[in-house]
Coordinates of C-alpha atoms in Angstrom, one line a residue:
X6 CA -192.4 28.8 -39.1
X7 CA -192.4 31.3 -42.0
X8 CA -193.2 29.4 -45.2
X9 CA -192.0 30.6 -48.6
X10 CA -194.5 30.9 -51.4
X11 CA -193.3 31.1 -55.0
X12 CA -196.1 31.4 -57.5
X13 CA -198.7 28.9 -56.2
X14 CA -196.3 26.6 -54.4
X15 CA -195.8 27.0 -50.6
X16 CA -192.6 25.6 -49.3
X17 CA -192.5 24.6 -45.7
X18 CA -196.0 23.1 -45.2
X19 CA -197.6 19.8 -46.0
X20 CA -195.9 17.2 -48.2
X21 CA -192.3 18.1 -49.2
X22 CA -192.2 19.7 -52.6
X23 CA -190.6 17.8 -55.4
X24 CA -187.9 19.8 -57.3
X25 CA -186.6 18.4 -60.5
X26 CA -183.1 19.5 -61.8
X27 CA -182.4 20.2 -65.4
X28 CA -178.8 19.2 -66.3
X29 CA -177.9 19.7 -70.0
X30 CA -175.3 21.8 -71.9
X31 CA -177.4 23.2 -74.7
X32 CA -180.5 25.3 -74.7
X33 CA -182.4 23.0 -77.0
X34 CA -181.8 20.1 -74.6
X35 CA -182.6 22.3 -71.5
X36 CA -186.0 23.3 -73.0
X37 CA -186.8 19.7 -74.0
X38 CA -186.2 18.5 -70.4
X39 CA -188.4 21.3 -69.2
X40 CA -191.2 20.2 -71.5
X41 CA -190.9 16.7 -70.1
X42 CA -190.9 17.9 -66.5
X43 CA -194.2 19.8 -67.1
X44 CA -195.9 16.4 -67.6
X45 CA -194.6 15.0 -64.3
X46 CA -195.6 15.3 -60.7
X47 CA -193.1 18.1 -60.0
X48 CA -193.7 21.2 -57.9
X49 CA -190.7 23.2 -59.1
X50 CA -187.8 23.0 -61.5
X51 CA -184.1 23.7 -60.8
X52 CA -182.0 24.9 -63.7
X53 CA -178.4 23.8 -63.0
X54 CA -176.6 26.5 -64.9
X55 CA -173.2 25.0 -64.2
X56 CA -174.1 22.3 -66.8
X57 CA -174.8 25.0 -69.4
X58 CA -172.1 25.5 -72.1
X59 CA -171.8 29.2 -71.4
X60 CA -171.0 31.2 -68.2
X61 CA -172.1 34.5 -69.6
X62 CA -174.9 36.2 -67.5
X63 CA -176.7 37.5 -70.7
X64 CA -176.8 34.0 -72.2
X65 CA -178.1 32.6 -68.9
X66 CA -180.9 35.2 -68.8
X67 CA -181.9 34.2 -72.3
X68 CA -182.2 30.6 -71.2
X69 CA -184.2 31.6 -68.1
X70 CA -186.6 33.6 -70.4
X71 CA -187.1 30.6 -72.7
X72 CA -187.6 28.3 -69.6
X73 CA -190.2 30.6 -68.3
X74 CA -192.1 30.3 -71.6
X75 CA -192.1 26.5 -71.3
X76 CA -192.8 26.2 -67.6
X77 CA -195.6 28.6 -67.4
X78 CA -196.5 29.1 -63.7
X79 CA -194.2 26.3 -62.4
X80 CA -191.6 27.9 -60.0
X81 CA -188.0 28.0 -61.3
X82 CA -184.9 27.8 -59.1
X83 CA -181.6 29.1 -60.6
X84 CA -178.6 27.2 -59.4
X85 CA -174.9 27.5 -60.4
X86 CA -173.3 24.6 -58.4
X87 CA -169.6 25.2 -58.2
X88 CA -167.2 22.3 -58.5
X89 CA -166.2 22.4 -54.8
X90 CA -169.8 21.8 -54.0
X91 CA -170.3 18.9 -56.4
X92 CA -171.0 21.0 -59.6
X93 CA -169.6 20.9 -63.1
X94 CA -167.4 24.0 -63.1
X95 CA -165.4 26.3 -60.8
X96 CA -165.8 30.0 -61.4
X97 CA -164.5 33.1 -59.6
X98 CA -166.5 34.8 -56.8
X99 CA -167.2 37.9 -59.0
X100 CA -168.5 35.7 -61.9
X101 CA -170.6 33.6 -59.5
X102 CA -172.1 36.8 -58.0
X103 CA -172.8 38.3 -61.5
X104 CA -174.6 35.2 -62.7
X105 CA -176.8 35.0 -59.6
X106 CA -177.6 38.7 -59.6
X107 CA -178.5 38.6 -63.3
X108 CA -180.9 35.6 -62.6
X109 CA -182.5 37.4 -59.7
X110 CA -183.0 40.7 -61.6
X111 CA -184.2 38.9 -64.8
X112 CA -187.7 38.4 -63.4
X113 CA -187.7 34.8 -64.7
X114 CA -186.2 33.0 -61.8
X115 CA -188.4 32.6 -58.7
X116 CA -185.6 31.5 -56.4
X117 CA -181.8 31.5 -56.5
X118 CA -179.3 29.1 -54.7
X119 CA -176.4 30.7 -52.9
X120 CA -173.6 28.5 -51.6
X121 CA -172.6 29.1 -48.0
X122 CA -169.0 28.4 -49.0
X123 CA -168.9 31.6 -51.1
X124 CA -168.2 33.4 -47.8
X125 CA -170.1 35.6 -45.5
X126 CA -169.7 38.8 -47.4
X127 CA -170.6 37.3 -50.8
X128 CA -173.6 35.4 -49.3
X129 CA -175.0 38.5 -47.5
X130 CA -174.5 40.6 -50.7
X131 CA -176.3 38.1 -52.9
X132 CA -179.1 37.7 -50.5
X133 CA -179.6 41.5 -50.3
X134 CA -179.5 41.8 -54.1
X135 CA -182.1 39.0 -54.5
X136 CA -184.4 40.4 -51.8
X137 CA -184.3 43.8 -53.6
X138 CA -185.8 42.0 -56.5
X139 CA -188.3 40.1 -54.4
X140 CA -186.5 36.8 -55.0
X141 CA -186.2 34.3 -52.1
X142 CA -182.8 32.6 -51.6
X143 CA -181.9 29.0 -50.8
X144 CA -178.6 29.0 -49.0
X145 CA -176.9 25.6 -49.5
X146 CA -174.0 23.5 -48.3
X147 CA -172.8 20.2 -49.7
X148 CA -170.4 17.5 -48.5
X149 CA -169.8 14.8 -51.1
X150 CA -167.1 13.1 -49.0
X151 CA -168.7 12.5 -45.6
X152 CA -171.4 13.3 -43.1
X153 CA -170.3 15.9 -40.6
X154 CA -171.2 15.5 -36.9
X155 CA -174.8 16.4 -36.0
X156 CA -173.8 19.7 -34.4
X157 CA -171.8 20.8 -37.4
X158 CA -174.8 20.2 -39.7
X159 CA -177.0 22.2 -37.3
X160 CA -174.4 25.0 -37.1
X161 CA -174.2 25.4 -40.9
X162 CA -178.0 25.6 -41.1
X163 CA -178.1 28.1 -38.3
X164 CA -175.4 30.2 -40.0
X165 CA -177.5 30.3 -43.2
X166 CA -180.4 31.6 -41.1
X167 CA -178.3 34.2 -39.5
X168 CA -177.1 35.5 -42.9
X169 CA -180.8 36.0 -43.9
X170 CA -181.4 33.1 -46.3
X171 CA -185.1 32.2 -46.8
X172 CA -184.6 28.4 -47.1
X173 CA -181.7 26.5 -45.5
X174 CA -180.3 23.5 -47.4
X175 CA -177.6 20.9 -46.7
X176 CA -176.7 17.7 -48.5
X177 CA -174.2 15.2 -47.1
X178 CA -172.7 11.8 -48.1
X179 CA -173.2 8.9 -45.7
X180 CA -170.6 6.1 -45.3
X181 CA -172.9 4.1 -43.1
X182 CA -176.5 3.7 -41.9
X183 CA -175.5 5.6 -38.8
X184 CA -174.6 8.6 -40.9
X185 CA -178.1 8.8 -42.3
X186 CA -179.4 8.8 -38.8
X187 CA -177.1 11.7 -38.0
X188 CA -178.5 13.7 -40.9
X189 CA -182.1 13.0 -39.8
X190 CA -181.4 13.8 -36.2
X191 CA -179.9 17.1 -37.2
X192 CA -182.9 17.8 -39.4
X193 CA -185.2 17.2 -36.5
X194 CA -183.1 19.3 -34.1
X195 CA -183.3 22.2 -36.5
X196 CA -187.0 22.4 -36.0
X197 CA -186.2 23.9 -32.6
X198 CA -184.0 26.6 -34.1
X199 CA -185.3 27.4 -37.6
X200 CA -188.1 29.8 -38.3
X201 CA -188.1 29.1 -42.0
X202 CA -188.0 26.0 -44.2
X203 CA -185.2 23.5 -43.9
X204 CA -184.1 21.2 -46.7
X205 CA -181.8 18.3 -46.0
X206 CA -180.7 15.1 -47.7
X207 CA -178.3 12.2 -47.3
X208 CA -177.0 11.2 -50.7
X209 CA -176.3 7.9 -52.3
X210 CA -178.0 4.6 -51.8
X211 CA -177.9 4.6 -48.0
X212 CA -179.4 8.1 -47.9
X213 CA -182.4 7.4 -50.3
X214 CA -184.7 7.1 -47.3
X215 CA -184.0 10.7 -46.4
X216 CA -185.5 11.8 -49.7
X217 CA -188.9 10.4 -48.8
X218 CA -189.3 11.1 -45.0
X219 CA -188.9 14.9 -45.0
X220 CA -192.5 15.4 -43.7
X221 CA -191.6 13.3 -40.6
X222 CA -188.3 14.9 -39.8
X223 CA -188.8 18.4 -41.2
X224 CA -187.3 18.7 -44.7
X225 CA -189.4 20.9 -47.0
X226 CA -188.1 20.0 -50.5
X227 CA -186.9 16.8 -52.0
X228 CA -185.1 16.4 -55.4
X229 CA -186.1 13.9 -57.9
X230 CA -184.7 12.9 -61.3
X231 CA -186.5 13.3 -64.6
X232 CA -183.8 11.6 -66.7
X233 CA -180.3 12.3 -65.4
X234 CA -179.8 12.7 -61.7
X235 CA -178.0 15.8 -60.5
X236 CA -176.8 14.0 -57.3
X237 CA -176.2 10.4 -56.1
X238 CA -179.3 8.7 -54.8
X239 CA -182.0 10.8 -56.5
X240 CA -185.2 8.8 -57.1
X241 CA -187.3 9.0 -60.3
X242 CA -190.0 11.6 -59.9
X243 CA -192.9 9.2 -60.2
X244 CA -191.5 6.9 -57.6
X245 CA -190.7 9.8 -55.3
X246 CA -194.2 11.2 -55.6
X247 CA -195.8 7.9 -54.8
X248 CA -193.5 7.4 -51.7
X249 CA -194.2 10.9 -50.4
X250 CA -198.0 10.4 -50.8
X251 CA -197.8 7.1 -48.9
X252 CA -195.8 8.7 -46.1
X253 CA -198.2 11.6 -45.9
X254 CA -201.3 9.4 -45.6
X255 CA -199.6 7.3 -42.9
X256 CA -199.2 10.5 -40.8
X257 CA -202.9 11.4 -41.0

């Protein structure tokens, strides 16, 4: 297993790392949330740029620079989540690529998120551009309607690995307890195929358990809410940290 180290945080070993999303439209609000997260038991921060009032790459880089000033040495993940993947806005492929490339080249973002649904050419191009800058890529896929079959989940994650992503992420929506088991079984199965960190989650109330048992099944990052959750079923950071610690000690 190849871990991914950003600043002083190593993803893919030990307790799953807690990532806290920032979801706000204005820079003043974004920086205020960042200041609050710095006081929490968070390992990294995700700036959800689809919530930002502007789509201009230059404006996004200015926010990233300001965030870096607040966060200090805490790793920063840049994510523009498109509407089709559960985000706030839909933008064209060229604009999506321009935003992510600007973030990677800025020197302020430690990771970028690239959606698998952007298509093979766009994904490979963005991964290459990020790697030129020394920035690891989280490839992601989201299904807010259902939980695909176990083999489909595994196939999507394997496709991300084939395209060269450094971290493989999928989030799905359960309609039953059995759906949660499907997601967890796929996560465990991926341990036989993946040579890099995998991040999985089952959303909503049924799926909350998947956010705390990553160390058992093989998910390297879990997302917790500071104030406003960015996806259904996210737990508050303090509760999440306590649950992860309890799970870790039960495994010793």
